Amino acid sequence: MAEQDNTQEYRRIYTLNLGPQHPSTHGVLRILLDLDGEYIVKADPVIGYGHRGHEKMGENRQYKQFLPNASRLDYLSGMLFNHGFVLAVEKLVGIEVPERAKYIRVIASELNRISSHLLWFGTYIMDLGGFTPFLYAFDDREQILDILDSVSGSRLTYSYCRFGGVTRDVDYKFIDMTRAFLKRMETRWADYDDLVTKNIIFIHRTRGVGIIDEELARQYGVTGPNLRACGVGFDVRRSEPYEVYDRLDFEVPTGSSGDALDRYYVRFKEMQQSCRIIDQALDQLPGGDFLTKKVPQKLAPPKGEVYAAFESARGLSAFYLVSDGSPGPYRCHIRVPSFGNLNVLSEVLPGTLVADAISILGSIDVVIPEIDR
Amino acid sequence: MKVKELEAIMLEKFPDAPLKRDETGLTGALWSIDVPISGIRDAAKAFGSAGFFLESITALDFEDTFELVYHFNRYEPKSRLVVRVLCGHDQVPASICDIFRGAGWLEREVHDFFGISFSGNTDLRALLLPEDADYRPLRKTFGKVSAYHKREEIYG
Amino acid sequence: MSEGLLGSEWFRLILGLLIVLGFASLNALFLVWLERKVAGHIQLRPGPMEVGPHGLLQTIMDAIKLMGKELILPAKADRKLFFLAPVLVFMPVLVGFLVLPFGPSMIIRDMNLGVLLVFAFSTFTVLAILAGGWASNNKYALLGAIRSVAQNVAYEIPLLLAVMSVVLMVHSLSFSEIVTSQKSVWFVFVQPIACLIYLISATAETNRAPFDIPEAESELVAGFHTEYSGMGFGLFFLAEYTNMFIVCAVATSLFFGGWNGLFGISLGIPGVFWFLFKTYALIFILMWVRWTFPRVRFDQLMNFSWKVMIPLSLANLVVTAIVLKLI
């Protein structure tokens, strides 16, 4: 931390505080910048403003009581985290999930992934100064929120996945709304392409900006679209397939240079791939139970640990639960992708302009509450 | 480098370290190895040169000891490996933040919540807690605790 | 014309000033409403609809609200400069209204240096922005002010060079003469490049998107007017819209025929309506551009001015001069 220099001598480098209250830091983030004119010399992210003690809460609650906490970690991928936690506990206890429930969970998770990416897309362009795509993206996101609301009752943080399945079955209304949404998005991709992807100002703001290469990503544990933009096609849905991802045909989009533009392309194409997954899952949706009936009220997991990784919207996330045989975990640790994604900024930001800092911060898509837990 | 080669290297470096293979898939890893506290840097160097990335560092608080759990992974299918280090309540493990630069923050978080200092990590300021926090929340001696066990009660 | 009270110079001047003040205020009110409506419709939403029919009274209510707010002076801010800056940004712009040709004989003062007057006084905004940013004792504001000065200086040059091309053709700096010489064909058809350069530079001069870096909301909180509240902020806001009107009115007079009809056909509509319609159409285009494009990065903006706009406008001027010599 720069010491307070109280002498009046001329210091060329001055300290600027980016945030905690700032329109562009996504969540409560503070970055201490040492600036030389407009160039960043040193960047030190300061986090912890949103620490709520989820890991301590996890130790004092039963598994079923911790269920709502999971989606509040990364509230933009609430369904994905809810899904991940449920997977971890089911793995630990050994609960079988009916096929129908697996497909429903995959559909809901992928819808959540699209909504998270749409929000990122809107806010990223807004940070760069283009206010209009934000509203278009939120219009689409409203459709997803309505779909998930109709089946789970929540718009942002879900407790839809339960141990052994999902809490309510999907009906024809859900399937029709989802199919209508997929059809609508097919035309929207071209609109977004014209409005944003081909916009020369946007390309100039993002090409060659904030390059994260593979070695840097490996050092910091960067995962998710930020890693895939460097050219590494690492996706948990492919490397450790869970639920029914091994039965669905989808691509893992990768970039080549690791700059902000590639990260944008990767997320854009991921949205389209998610639509493809949902389409196939709807086609393959079997009949049957949506919740297995054999789950006891008081779980009695064996002693030991479980580490369940899943691909959230931001990268590789995991729940690490250590069980002592009681109905609640002994230790509940959550591995979040934004931790490494934000950490890497202390090496990527120096040498860039302040305006680029905003562009880079937006392109890595961090959600601070997930880092703070 | 194949995982088998890395396994051989680890067994060579730490001949009496118990290496547990995971048949059930519960730990999410292929195997996990218990490394003595003095050997964490060698282990990290081996993993680093094998192209692994550090997925997470976490700690577990037992009555008799701390346990540091390092999860390493690679950009290949099903390549997670775990390194476990038993570390007494007053011991100071070595930092691996020069081998994996991302470990700096992970160790800061462990220090924040458990009070485990890492020698070699010059920047152990509070990461998530306020700067002047002198409490260590995730220790089982802090706040409301529902269970406090010895290590063998869980891992046998 | 100097008979009696009604014909005296002074009366005409004072009446003109009152009309200008009234018109400037009404114009600013109208433009704020228009901006919000245009922004809304581009973003698939209706914009203000509650206050008055289709939100027409919204701006008045906002102005009343702003006037009622506390004037906050940040600690260690330069008090005199801090309160001078909003006044300095608004008053000189009003001077520009004196020479605008609203109609065939509707100019308050038909000066033979009209063009020079408008641009001389509009440069004051740079000074005011710098004063405001410096006096706020805030690093963000200072950054915004510095960027604004560099941007305004850089884009002043192609602006003036483009205007010079027109002045060369007309041999006069007087607005009424420039407009009358466009009776048969508007200068936009004769000097399309100069028109384009002028419009781009005007967008940069008025700090509008995509060149709105000095007030880059999402980067610098609010740029040079971060620390202003209440009427100080209101005056900056008002000045921006008035400035927008002035540059579009000048563009109309210089390139789009002023109060002339298209190719001499005026369809019986008085010149003043042609003038206002063209000016507001240009303003609408400025707003349209704002809500479509993201922001240009600062060094890209400066590069664009010094490496593209200035050579282009110089070349345009030279070509104009050569062609005029040859004809």
Short mmCIF file of C-alpha atoms in Angstrom, two decimals, chain C residues 44 66 139 143 152 213 227 232 298 307:
data_model
loop_
_atom_site.label_atom_id
_atom_site.label_comp_id
_atom_site.label_asym_id
_atom_site.label_seq_id
_atom_site.Cartn_x
_atom_site.Cartn_y
_atom_site.Cartn_z
CA LEU C 44 -37.37 0.59 -27.02
CA LEU C 66 -32.37 21.51 -9.53
CA LYS C 139 -8.86 14.12 -9.34
CA LEU C 143 -8.86 14.40 -15.44
CA ASN C 152 -11.46 20.97 -27.71
CA ILE C 213 -14.94 11.68 -22.70
CA GLU C 227 -18.69 18.00 -7.75
CA GLY C 232 -24.28 24.75 -11.02
CA PHE C 298 -9.06 9.33 -25.58
CA LYS C 307 -3.83 12.52 -38.10
#
